[in-house]
mmCIF file of C-alpha atoms (C1' of nucleotides) in Angstrom:
data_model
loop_
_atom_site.group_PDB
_atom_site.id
_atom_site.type_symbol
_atom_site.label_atom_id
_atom_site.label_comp_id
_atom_site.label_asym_id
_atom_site.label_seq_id
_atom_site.Cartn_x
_atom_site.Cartn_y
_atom_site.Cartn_z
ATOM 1 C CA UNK X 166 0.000 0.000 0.000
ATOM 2 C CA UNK X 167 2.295 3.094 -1.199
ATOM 3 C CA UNK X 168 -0.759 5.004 -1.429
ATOM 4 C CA UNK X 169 -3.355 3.940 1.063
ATOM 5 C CA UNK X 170 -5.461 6.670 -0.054
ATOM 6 C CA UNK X 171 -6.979 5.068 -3.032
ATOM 7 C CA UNK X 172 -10.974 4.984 -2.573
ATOM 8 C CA UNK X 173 -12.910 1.671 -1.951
ATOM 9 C CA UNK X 174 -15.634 0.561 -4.219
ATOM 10 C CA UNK X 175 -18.836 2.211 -4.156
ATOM 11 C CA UNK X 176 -21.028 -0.447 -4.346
ATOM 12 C CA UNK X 177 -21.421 -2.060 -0.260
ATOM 13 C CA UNK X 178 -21.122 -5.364 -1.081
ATOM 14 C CA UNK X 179 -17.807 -4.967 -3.224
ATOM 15 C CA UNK X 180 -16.576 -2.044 -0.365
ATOM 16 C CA UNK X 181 -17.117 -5.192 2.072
ATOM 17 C CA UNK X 182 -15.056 -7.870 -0.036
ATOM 18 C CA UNK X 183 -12.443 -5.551 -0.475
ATOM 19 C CA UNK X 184 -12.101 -4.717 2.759
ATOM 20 C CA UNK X 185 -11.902 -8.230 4.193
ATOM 21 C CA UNK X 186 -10.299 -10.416 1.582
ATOM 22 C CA UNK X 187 -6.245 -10.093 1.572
ATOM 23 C CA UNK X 188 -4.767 -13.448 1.587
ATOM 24 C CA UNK X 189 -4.302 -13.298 5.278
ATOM 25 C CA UNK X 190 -6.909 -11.212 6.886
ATOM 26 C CA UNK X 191 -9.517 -13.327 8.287
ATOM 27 C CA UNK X 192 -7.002 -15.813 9.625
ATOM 28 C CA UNK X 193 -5.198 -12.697 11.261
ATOM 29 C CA UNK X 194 -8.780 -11.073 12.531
ATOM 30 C CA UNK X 195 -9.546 -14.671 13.842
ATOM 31 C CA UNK X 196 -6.428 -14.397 16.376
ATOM 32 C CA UNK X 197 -7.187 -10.875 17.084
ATOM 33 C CA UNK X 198 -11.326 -12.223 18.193
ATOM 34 C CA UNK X 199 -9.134 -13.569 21.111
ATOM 35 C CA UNK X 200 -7.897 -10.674 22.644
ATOM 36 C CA UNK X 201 -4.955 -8.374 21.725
ATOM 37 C CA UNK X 202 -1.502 -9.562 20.334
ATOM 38 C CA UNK X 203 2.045 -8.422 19.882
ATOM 39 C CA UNK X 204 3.272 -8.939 16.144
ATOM 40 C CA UNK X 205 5.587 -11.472 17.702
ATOM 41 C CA UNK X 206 2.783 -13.617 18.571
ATOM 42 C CA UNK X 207 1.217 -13.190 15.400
ATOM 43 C CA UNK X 208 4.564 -14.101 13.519
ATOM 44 C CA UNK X 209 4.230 -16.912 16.075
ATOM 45 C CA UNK X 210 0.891 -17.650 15.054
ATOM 46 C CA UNK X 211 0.848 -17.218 11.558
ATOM 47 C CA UNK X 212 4.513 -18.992 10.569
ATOM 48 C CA UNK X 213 3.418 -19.248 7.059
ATOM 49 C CA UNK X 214 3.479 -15.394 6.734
ATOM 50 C CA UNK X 215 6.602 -13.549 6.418
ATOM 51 C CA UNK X 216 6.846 -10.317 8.757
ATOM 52 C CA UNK X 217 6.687 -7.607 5.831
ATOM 53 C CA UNK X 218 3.447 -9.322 4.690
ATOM 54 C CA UNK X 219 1.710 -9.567 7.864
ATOM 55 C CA UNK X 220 2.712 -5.731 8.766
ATOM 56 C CA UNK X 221 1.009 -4.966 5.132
ATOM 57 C CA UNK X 222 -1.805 -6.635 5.777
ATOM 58 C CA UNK X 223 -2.273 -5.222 9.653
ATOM 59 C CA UNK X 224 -1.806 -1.869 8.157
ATOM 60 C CA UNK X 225 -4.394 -1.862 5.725
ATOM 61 C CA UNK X 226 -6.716 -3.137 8.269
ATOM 62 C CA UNK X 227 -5.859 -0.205 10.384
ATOM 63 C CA UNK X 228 -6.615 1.917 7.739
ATOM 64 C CA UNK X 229 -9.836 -0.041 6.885
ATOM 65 C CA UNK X 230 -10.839 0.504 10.512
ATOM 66 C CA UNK X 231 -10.783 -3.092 11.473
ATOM 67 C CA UNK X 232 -7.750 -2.696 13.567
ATOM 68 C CA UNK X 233 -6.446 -0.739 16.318
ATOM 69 C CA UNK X 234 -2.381 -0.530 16.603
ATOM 70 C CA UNK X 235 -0.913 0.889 19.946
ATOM 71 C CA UNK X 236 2.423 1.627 20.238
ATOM 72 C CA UNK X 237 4.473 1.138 23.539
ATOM 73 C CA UNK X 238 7.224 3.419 23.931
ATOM 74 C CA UNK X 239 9.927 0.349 25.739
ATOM 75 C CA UNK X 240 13.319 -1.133 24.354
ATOM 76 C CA UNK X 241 12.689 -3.518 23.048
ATOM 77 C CA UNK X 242 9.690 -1.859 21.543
ATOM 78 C CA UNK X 243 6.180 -3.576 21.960
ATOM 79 C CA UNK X 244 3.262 -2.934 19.611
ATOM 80 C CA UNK X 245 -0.162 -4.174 19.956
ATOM 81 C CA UNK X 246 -2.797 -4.778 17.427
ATOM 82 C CA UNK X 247 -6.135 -5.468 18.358
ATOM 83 C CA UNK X 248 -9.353 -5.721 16.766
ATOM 84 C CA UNK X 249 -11.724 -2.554 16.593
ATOM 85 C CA UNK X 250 -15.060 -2.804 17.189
ATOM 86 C CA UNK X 251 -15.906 -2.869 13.344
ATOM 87 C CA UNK X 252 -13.626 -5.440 13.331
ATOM 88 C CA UNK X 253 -14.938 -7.544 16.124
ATOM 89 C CA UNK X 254 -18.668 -6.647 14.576
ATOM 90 C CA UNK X 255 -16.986 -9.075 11.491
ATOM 91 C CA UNK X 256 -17.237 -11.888 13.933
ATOM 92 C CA UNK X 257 -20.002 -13.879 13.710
ATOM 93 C CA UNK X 258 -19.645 -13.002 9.853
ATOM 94 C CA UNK X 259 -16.619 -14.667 9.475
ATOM 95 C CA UNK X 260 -18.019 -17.571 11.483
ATOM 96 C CA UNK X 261 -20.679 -18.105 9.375
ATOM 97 C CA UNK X 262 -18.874 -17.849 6.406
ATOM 98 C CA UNK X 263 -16.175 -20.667 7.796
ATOM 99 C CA UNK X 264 -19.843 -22.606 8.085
ATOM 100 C CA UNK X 265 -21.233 -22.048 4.221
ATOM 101 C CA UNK X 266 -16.608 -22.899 3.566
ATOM 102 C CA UNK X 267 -17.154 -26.189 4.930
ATOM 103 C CA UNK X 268 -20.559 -26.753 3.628
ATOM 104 C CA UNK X 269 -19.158 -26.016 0.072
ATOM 105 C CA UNK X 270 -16.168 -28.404 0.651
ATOM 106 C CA UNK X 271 -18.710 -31.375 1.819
ATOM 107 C CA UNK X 272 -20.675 -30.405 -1.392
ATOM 108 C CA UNK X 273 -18.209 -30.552 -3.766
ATOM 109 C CA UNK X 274 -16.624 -33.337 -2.573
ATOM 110 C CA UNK X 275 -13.453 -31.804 -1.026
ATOM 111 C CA UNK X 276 -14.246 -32.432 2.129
ATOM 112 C CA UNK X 277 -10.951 -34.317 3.439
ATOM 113 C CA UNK X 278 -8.605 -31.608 2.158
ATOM 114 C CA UNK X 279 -10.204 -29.205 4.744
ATOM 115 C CA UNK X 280 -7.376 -28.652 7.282
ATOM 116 C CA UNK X 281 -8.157 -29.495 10.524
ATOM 117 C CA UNK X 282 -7.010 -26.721 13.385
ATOM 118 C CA UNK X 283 -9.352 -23.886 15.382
ATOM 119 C CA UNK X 284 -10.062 -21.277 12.423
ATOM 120 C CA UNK X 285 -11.033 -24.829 10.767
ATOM 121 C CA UNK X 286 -13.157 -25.844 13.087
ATOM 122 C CA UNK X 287 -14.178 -21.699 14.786
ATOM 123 C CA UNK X 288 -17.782 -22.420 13.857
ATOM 124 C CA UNK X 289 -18.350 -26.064 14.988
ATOM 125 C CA UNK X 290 -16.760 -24.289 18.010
ATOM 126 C CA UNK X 291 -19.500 -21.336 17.863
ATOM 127 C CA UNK X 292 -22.704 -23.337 17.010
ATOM 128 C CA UNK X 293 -22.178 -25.669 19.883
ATOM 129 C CA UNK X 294 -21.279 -22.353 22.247
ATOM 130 C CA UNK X 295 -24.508 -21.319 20.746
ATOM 131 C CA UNK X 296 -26.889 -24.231 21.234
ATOM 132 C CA UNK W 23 -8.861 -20.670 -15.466
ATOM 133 C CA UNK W 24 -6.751 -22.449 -17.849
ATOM 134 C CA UNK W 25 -6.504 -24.486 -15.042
ATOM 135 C CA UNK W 26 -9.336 -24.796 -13.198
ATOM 136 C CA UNK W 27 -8.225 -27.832 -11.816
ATOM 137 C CA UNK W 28 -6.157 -26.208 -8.919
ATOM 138 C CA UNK W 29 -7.042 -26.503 -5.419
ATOM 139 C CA UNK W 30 -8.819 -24.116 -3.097
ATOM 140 C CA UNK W 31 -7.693 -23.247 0.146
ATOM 141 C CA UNK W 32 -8.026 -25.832 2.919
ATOM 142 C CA UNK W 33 -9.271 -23.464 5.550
ATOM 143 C CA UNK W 34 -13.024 -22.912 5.175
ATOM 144 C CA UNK W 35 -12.973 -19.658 5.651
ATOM 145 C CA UNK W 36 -10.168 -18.928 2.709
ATOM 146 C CA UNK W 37 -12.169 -21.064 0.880
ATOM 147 C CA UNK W 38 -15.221 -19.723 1.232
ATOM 148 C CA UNK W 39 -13.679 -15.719 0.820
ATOM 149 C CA UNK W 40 -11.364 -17.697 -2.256
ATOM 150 C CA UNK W 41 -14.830 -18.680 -4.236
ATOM 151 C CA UNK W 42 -16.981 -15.380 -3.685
ATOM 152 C CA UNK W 43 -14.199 -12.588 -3.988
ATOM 153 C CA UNK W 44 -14.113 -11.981 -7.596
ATOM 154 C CA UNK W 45 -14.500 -8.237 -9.180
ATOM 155 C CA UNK W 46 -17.712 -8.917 -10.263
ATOM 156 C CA UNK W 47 -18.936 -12.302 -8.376
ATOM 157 C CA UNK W 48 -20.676 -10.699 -6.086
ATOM 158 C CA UNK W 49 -22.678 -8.432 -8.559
ATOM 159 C CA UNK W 50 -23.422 -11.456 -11.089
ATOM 160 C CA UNK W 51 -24.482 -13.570 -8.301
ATOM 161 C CA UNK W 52 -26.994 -10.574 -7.295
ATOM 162 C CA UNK W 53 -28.941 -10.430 -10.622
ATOM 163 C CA UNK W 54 -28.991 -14.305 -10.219
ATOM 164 C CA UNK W 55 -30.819 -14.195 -7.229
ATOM 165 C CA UNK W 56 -33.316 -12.456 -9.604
ATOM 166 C CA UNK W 57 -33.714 -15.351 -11.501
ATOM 167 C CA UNK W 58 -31.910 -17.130 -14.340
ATOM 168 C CA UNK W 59 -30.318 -14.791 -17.254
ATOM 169 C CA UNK W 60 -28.495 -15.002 -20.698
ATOM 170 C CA UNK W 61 -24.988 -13.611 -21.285
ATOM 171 C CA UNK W 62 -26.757 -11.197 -23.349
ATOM 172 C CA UNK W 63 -28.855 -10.154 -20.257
ATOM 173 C CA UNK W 64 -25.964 -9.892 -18.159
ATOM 174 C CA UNK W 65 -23.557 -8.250 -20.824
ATOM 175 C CA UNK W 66 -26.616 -5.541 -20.362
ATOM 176 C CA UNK W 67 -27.154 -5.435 -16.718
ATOM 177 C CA UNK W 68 -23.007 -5.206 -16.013
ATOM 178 C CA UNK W 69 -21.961 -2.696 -18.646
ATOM 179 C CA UNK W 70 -18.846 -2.132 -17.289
ATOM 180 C CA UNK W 71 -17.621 -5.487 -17.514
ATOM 181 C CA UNK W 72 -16.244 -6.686 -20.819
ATOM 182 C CA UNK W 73 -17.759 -10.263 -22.224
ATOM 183 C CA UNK W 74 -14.277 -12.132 -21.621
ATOM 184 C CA UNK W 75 -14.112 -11.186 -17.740
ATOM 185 C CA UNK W 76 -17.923 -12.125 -17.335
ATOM 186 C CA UNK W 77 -17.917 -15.404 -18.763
ATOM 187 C CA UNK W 78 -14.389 -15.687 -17.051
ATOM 188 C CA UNK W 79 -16.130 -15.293 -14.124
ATOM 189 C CA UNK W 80 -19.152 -17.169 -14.709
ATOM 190 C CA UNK W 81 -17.103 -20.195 -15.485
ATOM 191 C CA UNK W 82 -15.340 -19.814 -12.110
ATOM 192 C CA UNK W 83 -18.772 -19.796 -10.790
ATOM 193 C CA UNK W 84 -19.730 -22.644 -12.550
ATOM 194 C CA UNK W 85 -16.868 -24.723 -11.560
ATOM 195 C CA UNK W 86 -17.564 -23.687 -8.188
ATOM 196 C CA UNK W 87 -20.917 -24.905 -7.736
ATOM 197 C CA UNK W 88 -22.598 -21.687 -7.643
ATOM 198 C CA UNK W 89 -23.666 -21.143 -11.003
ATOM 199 C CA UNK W 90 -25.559 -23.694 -13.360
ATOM 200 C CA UNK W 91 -25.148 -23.199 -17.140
ATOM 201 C CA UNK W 92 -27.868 -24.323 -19.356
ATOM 202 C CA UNK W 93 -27.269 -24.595 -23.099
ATOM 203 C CA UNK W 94 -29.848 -24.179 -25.915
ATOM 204 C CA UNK W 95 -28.924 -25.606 -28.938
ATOM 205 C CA UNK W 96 -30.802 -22.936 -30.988
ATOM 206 C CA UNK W 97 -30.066 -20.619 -33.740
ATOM 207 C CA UNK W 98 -29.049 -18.042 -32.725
ATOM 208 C CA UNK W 99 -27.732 -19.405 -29.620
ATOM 209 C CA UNK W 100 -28.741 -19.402 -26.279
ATOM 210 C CA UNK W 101 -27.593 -19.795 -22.904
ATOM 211 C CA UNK W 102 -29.132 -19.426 -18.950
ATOM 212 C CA UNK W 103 -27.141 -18.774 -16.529
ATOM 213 C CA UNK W 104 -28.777 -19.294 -13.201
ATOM 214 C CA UNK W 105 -27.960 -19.742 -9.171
ATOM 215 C CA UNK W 106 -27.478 -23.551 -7.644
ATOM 216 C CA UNK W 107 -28.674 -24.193 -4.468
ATOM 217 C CA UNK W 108 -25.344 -23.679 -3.078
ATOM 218 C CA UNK W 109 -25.152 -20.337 -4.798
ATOM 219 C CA UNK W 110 -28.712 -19.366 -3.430
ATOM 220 C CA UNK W 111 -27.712 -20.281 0.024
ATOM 221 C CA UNK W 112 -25.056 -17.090 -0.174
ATOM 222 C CA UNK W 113 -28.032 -14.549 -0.776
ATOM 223 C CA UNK W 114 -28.520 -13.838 2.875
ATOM 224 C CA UNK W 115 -25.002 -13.629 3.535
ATOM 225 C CA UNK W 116 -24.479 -11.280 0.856
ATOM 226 C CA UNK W 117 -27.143 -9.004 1.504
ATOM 227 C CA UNK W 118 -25.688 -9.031 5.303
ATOM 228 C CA UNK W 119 -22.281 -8.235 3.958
ATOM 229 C CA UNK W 120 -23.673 -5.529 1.875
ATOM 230 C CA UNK W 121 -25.413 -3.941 5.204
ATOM 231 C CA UNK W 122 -22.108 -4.214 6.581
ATOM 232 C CA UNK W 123 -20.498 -2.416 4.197
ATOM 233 C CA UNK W 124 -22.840 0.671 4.345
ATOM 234 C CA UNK W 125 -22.396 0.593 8.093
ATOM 235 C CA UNK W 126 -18.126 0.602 7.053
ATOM 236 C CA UNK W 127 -18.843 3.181 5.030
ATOM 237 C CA UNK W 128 -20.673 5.362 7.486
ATOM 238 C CA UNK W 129 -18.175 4.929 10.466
ATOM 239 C CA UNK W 130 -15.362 5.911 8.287
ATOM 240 C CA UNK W 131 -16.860 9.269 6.866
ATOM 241 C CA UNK W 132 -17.070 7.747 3.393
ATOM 242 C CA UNK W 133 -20.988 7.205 2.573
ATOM 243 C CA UNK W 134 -21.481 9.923 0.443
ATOM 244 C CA UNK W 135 -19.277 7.857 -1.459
ATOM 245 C CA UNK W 136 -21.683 4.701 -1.730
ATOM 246 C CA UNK W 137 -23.442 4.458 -5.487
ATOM 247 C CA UNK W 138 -27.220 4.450 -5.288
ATOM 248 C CA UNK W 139 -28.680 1.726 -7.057
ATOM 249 C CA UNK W 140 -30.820 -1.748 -6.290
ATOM 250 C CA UNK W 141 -27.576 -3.471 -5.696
ATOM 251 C CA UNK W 142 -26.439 -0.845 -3.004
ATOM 252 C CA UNK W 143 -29.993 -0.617 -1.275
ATOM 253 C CA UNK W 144 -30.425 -4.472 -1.409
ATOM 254 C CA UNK W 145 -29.977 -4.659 2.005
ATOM 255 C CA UNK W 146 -32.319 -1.893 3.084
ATOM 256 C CA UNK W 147 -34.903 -3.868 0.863
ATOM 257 C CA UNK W 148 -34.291 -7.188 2.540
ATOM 258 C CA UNK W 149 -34.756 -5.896 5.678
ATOM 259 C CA UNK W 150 -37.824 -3.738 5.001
ATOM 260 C CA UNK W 151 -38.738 -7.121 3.629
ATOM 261 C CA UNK W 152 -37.978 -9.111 6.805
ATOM 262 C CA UNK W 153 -39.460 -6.307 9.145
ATOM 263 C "C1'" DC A 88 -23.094 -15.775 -51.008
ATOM 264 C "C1'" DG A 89 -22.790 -12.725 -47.297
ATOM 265 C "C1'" DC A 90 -24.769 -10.903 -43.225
ATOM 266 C "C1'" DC A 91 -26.866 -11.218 -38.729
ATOM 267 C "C1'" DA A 92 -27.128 -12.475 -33.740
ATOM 268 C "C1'" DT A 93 -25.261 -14.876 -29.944
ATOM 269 C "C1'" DA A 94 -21.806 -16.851 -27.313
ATOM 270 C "C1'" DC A 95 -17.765 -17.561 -26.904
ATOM 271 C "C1'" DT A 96 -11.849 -17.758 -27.570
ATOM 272 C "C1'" DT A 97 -7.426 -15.952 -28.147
ATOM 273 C "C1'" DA A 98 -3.372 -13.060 -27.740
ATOM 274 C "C1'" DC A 99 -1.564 -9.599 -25.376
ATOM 275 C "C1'" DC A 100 -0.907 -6.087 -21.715
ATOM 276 C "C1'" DT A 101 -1.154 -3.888 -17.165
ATOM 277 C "C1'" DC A 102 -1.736 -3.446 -12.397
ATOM 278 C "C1'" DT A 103 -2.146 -5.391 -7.953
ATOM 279 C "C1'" DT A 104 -0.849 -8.674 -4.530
ATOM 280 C "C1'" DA A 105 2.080 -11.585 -2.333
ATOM 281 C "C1'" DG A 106 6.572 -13.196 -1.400
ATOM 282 C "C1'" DT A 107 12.005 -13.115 -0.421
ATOM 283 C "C1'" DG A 108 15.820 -11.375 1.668
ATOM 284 C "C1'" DA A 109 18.365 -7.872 3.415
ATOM 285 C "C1'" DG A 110 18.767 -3.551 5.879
ATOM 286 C "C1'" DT A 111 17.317 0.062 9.607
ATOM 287 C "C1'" DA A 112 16.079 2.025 14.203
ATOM 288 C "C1'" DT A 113 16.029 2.013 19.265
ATOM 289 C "C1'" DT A 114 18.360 1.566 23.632
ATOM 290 C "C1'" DG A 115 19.308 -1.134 27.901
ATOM 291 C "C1'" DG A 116 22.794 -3.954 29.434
ATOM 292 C "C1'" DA A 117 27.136 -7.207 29.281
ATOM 293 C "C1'" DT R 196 31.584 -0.706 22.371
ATOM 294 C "C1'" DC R 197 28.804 -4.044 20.647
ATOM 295 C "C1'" DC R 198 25.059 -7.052 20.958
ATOM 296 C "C1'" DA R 199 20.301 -8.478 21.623
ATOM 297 C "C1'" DA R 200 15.343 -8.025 20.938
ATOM 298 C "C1'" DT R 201 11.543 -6.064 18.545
ATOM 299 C "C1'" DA R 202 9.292 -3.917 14.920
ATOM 300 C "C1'" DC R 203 9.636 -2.397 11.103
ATOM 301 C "C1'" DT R 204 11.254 -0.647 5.848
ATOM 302 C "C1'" DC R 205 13.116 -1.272 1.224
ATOM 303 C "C1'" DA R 206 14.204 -3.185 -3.362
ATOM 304 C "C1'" DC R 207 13.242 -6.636 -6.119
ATOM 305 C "C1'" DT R 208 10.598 -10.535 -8.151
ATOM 306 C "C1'" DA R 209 6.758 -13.621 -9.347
ATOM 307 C "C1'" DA R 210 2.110 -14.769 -10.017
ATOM 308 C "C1'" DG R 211 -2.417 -13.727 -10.975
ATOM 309 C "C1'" DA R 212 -6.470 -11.116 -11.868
ATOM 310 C "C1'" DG R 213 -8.568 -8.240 -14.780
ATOM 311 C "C1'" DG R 214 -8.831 -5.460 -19.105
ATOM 312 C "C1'" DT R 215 -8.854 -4.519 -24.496
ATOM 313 C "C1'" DA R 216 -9.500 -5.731 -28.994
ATOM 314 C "C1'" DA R 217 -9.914 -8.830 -32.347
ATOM 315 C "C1'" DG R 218 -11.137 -13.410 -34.087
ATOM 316 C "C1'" DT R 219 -14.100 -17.915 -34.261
ATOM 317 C "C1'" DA R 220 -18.327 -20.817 -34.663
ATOM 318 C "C1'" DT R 221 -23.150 -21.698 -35.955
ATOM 319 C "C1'" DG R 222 -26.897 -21.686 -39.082
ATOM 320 C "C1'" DG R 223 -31.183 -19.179 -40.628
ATOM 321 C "C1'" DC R 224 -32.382 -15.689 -43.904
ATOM 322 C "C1'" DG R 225 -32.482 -12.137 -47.740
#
DNA sequence: CGCCATACTTACCTCTTAGTGAGTATTGGA
DNA sequence: TCCAATACTCACTAAGAGGTAAGTATGGCG
């Protein structure tokens, strides 16, 4: 994002893709549902991402909204992200959508190549929470 | 697609963002909610999206289970495009995402920026509807 | 024969996104 | 003085999505 000033799209329903689908996003939203994290522990969390990467993506979420980043002033330095409450509003809608995911791998057959780990399984995990 | 053969993500929810979170999915799938339509419908109700990308897309659909293509062996040709079950089952969550979108759009200062049209009200519709 | 409508295909180009690997900044403490 | 830990930043590359413009296929009809 050299220029993170470029408008979103007009139409809601694109403005809300856009907004949510980088290639790491929900995955990094899902840790931040927990609570608040240092970008250590998301490096930690997320070993398949390299550090610039995650950064990018954390930054356009702050500038999305989705994503509050404090700063604390300490050597070594310590940053926290955390999800705003748009972001944490995305909840339940990323939730659901890990639902209609799995639904759509049972359907087409590709069932068994679902991985199997919490953002996997997030929604069995929130439909028996909510029964 | 020249290959349409590779895999989609194994988490659900990259899956699931992976197979709606094309430029123009979302739209396409919209007017198929409507009911079933021919290229030549759709080359009308998207003008701003050449024939290549929509088919390109439709195919994607297709493959994806969302979209059913029906061909008429007729002079001249004729095609229907129309929503699967699978695809229907995404209305609701569309028309939530699109709600969600206006409300993005109104906490960051940027709805006067929304277009105006069926697409962007949808979700004032539905839920006049559902009220 | 040549034209029409419809539904594609193809070749090519551009722009965005993601990814790699190395470098920078800060400052307390050995 | 130099190192360690943390959080970046930068330059470059690769892959992919999307876009433009032109070409193909079919078969009825004037």
């Amino acid at each position: 994002m050299a220029e993170p000033l470029k408008r979103l799209p007009a139409l809601p329903i694109e403005r809300a893709l856009k907004v949510i689908s980088g290639r790491w996003k929900a995955v990094i939203l899902f840790h931040l549902f927990d609570g608040s994290k240092r970008l250590s522990e998301l490096t930690r969390l997320l070993p398949d991402v390299s550090q610039k990467v995650l950064i990018q993506q954390l930054r356009e979420m702050e500038f999305h909204g989705l994503v509050h980043r404090e700063i604390f002033r300490q050597v070594p330095p310590r940053v926290d992200y955390s999800a705003t409450p748009l972001g944490l509003s995305l909840e339940p809608f990323i939730m659901s959508l890990c639902e209609w995911g799995r639904r759509h791998a049972s359907e087409l057959g590709d069932a068994d190549e679902l991985s199997d780990c919490a953002l996997a399984n997030a929604c069995e995990r929130v439909s028996i929470r909510s029964s």
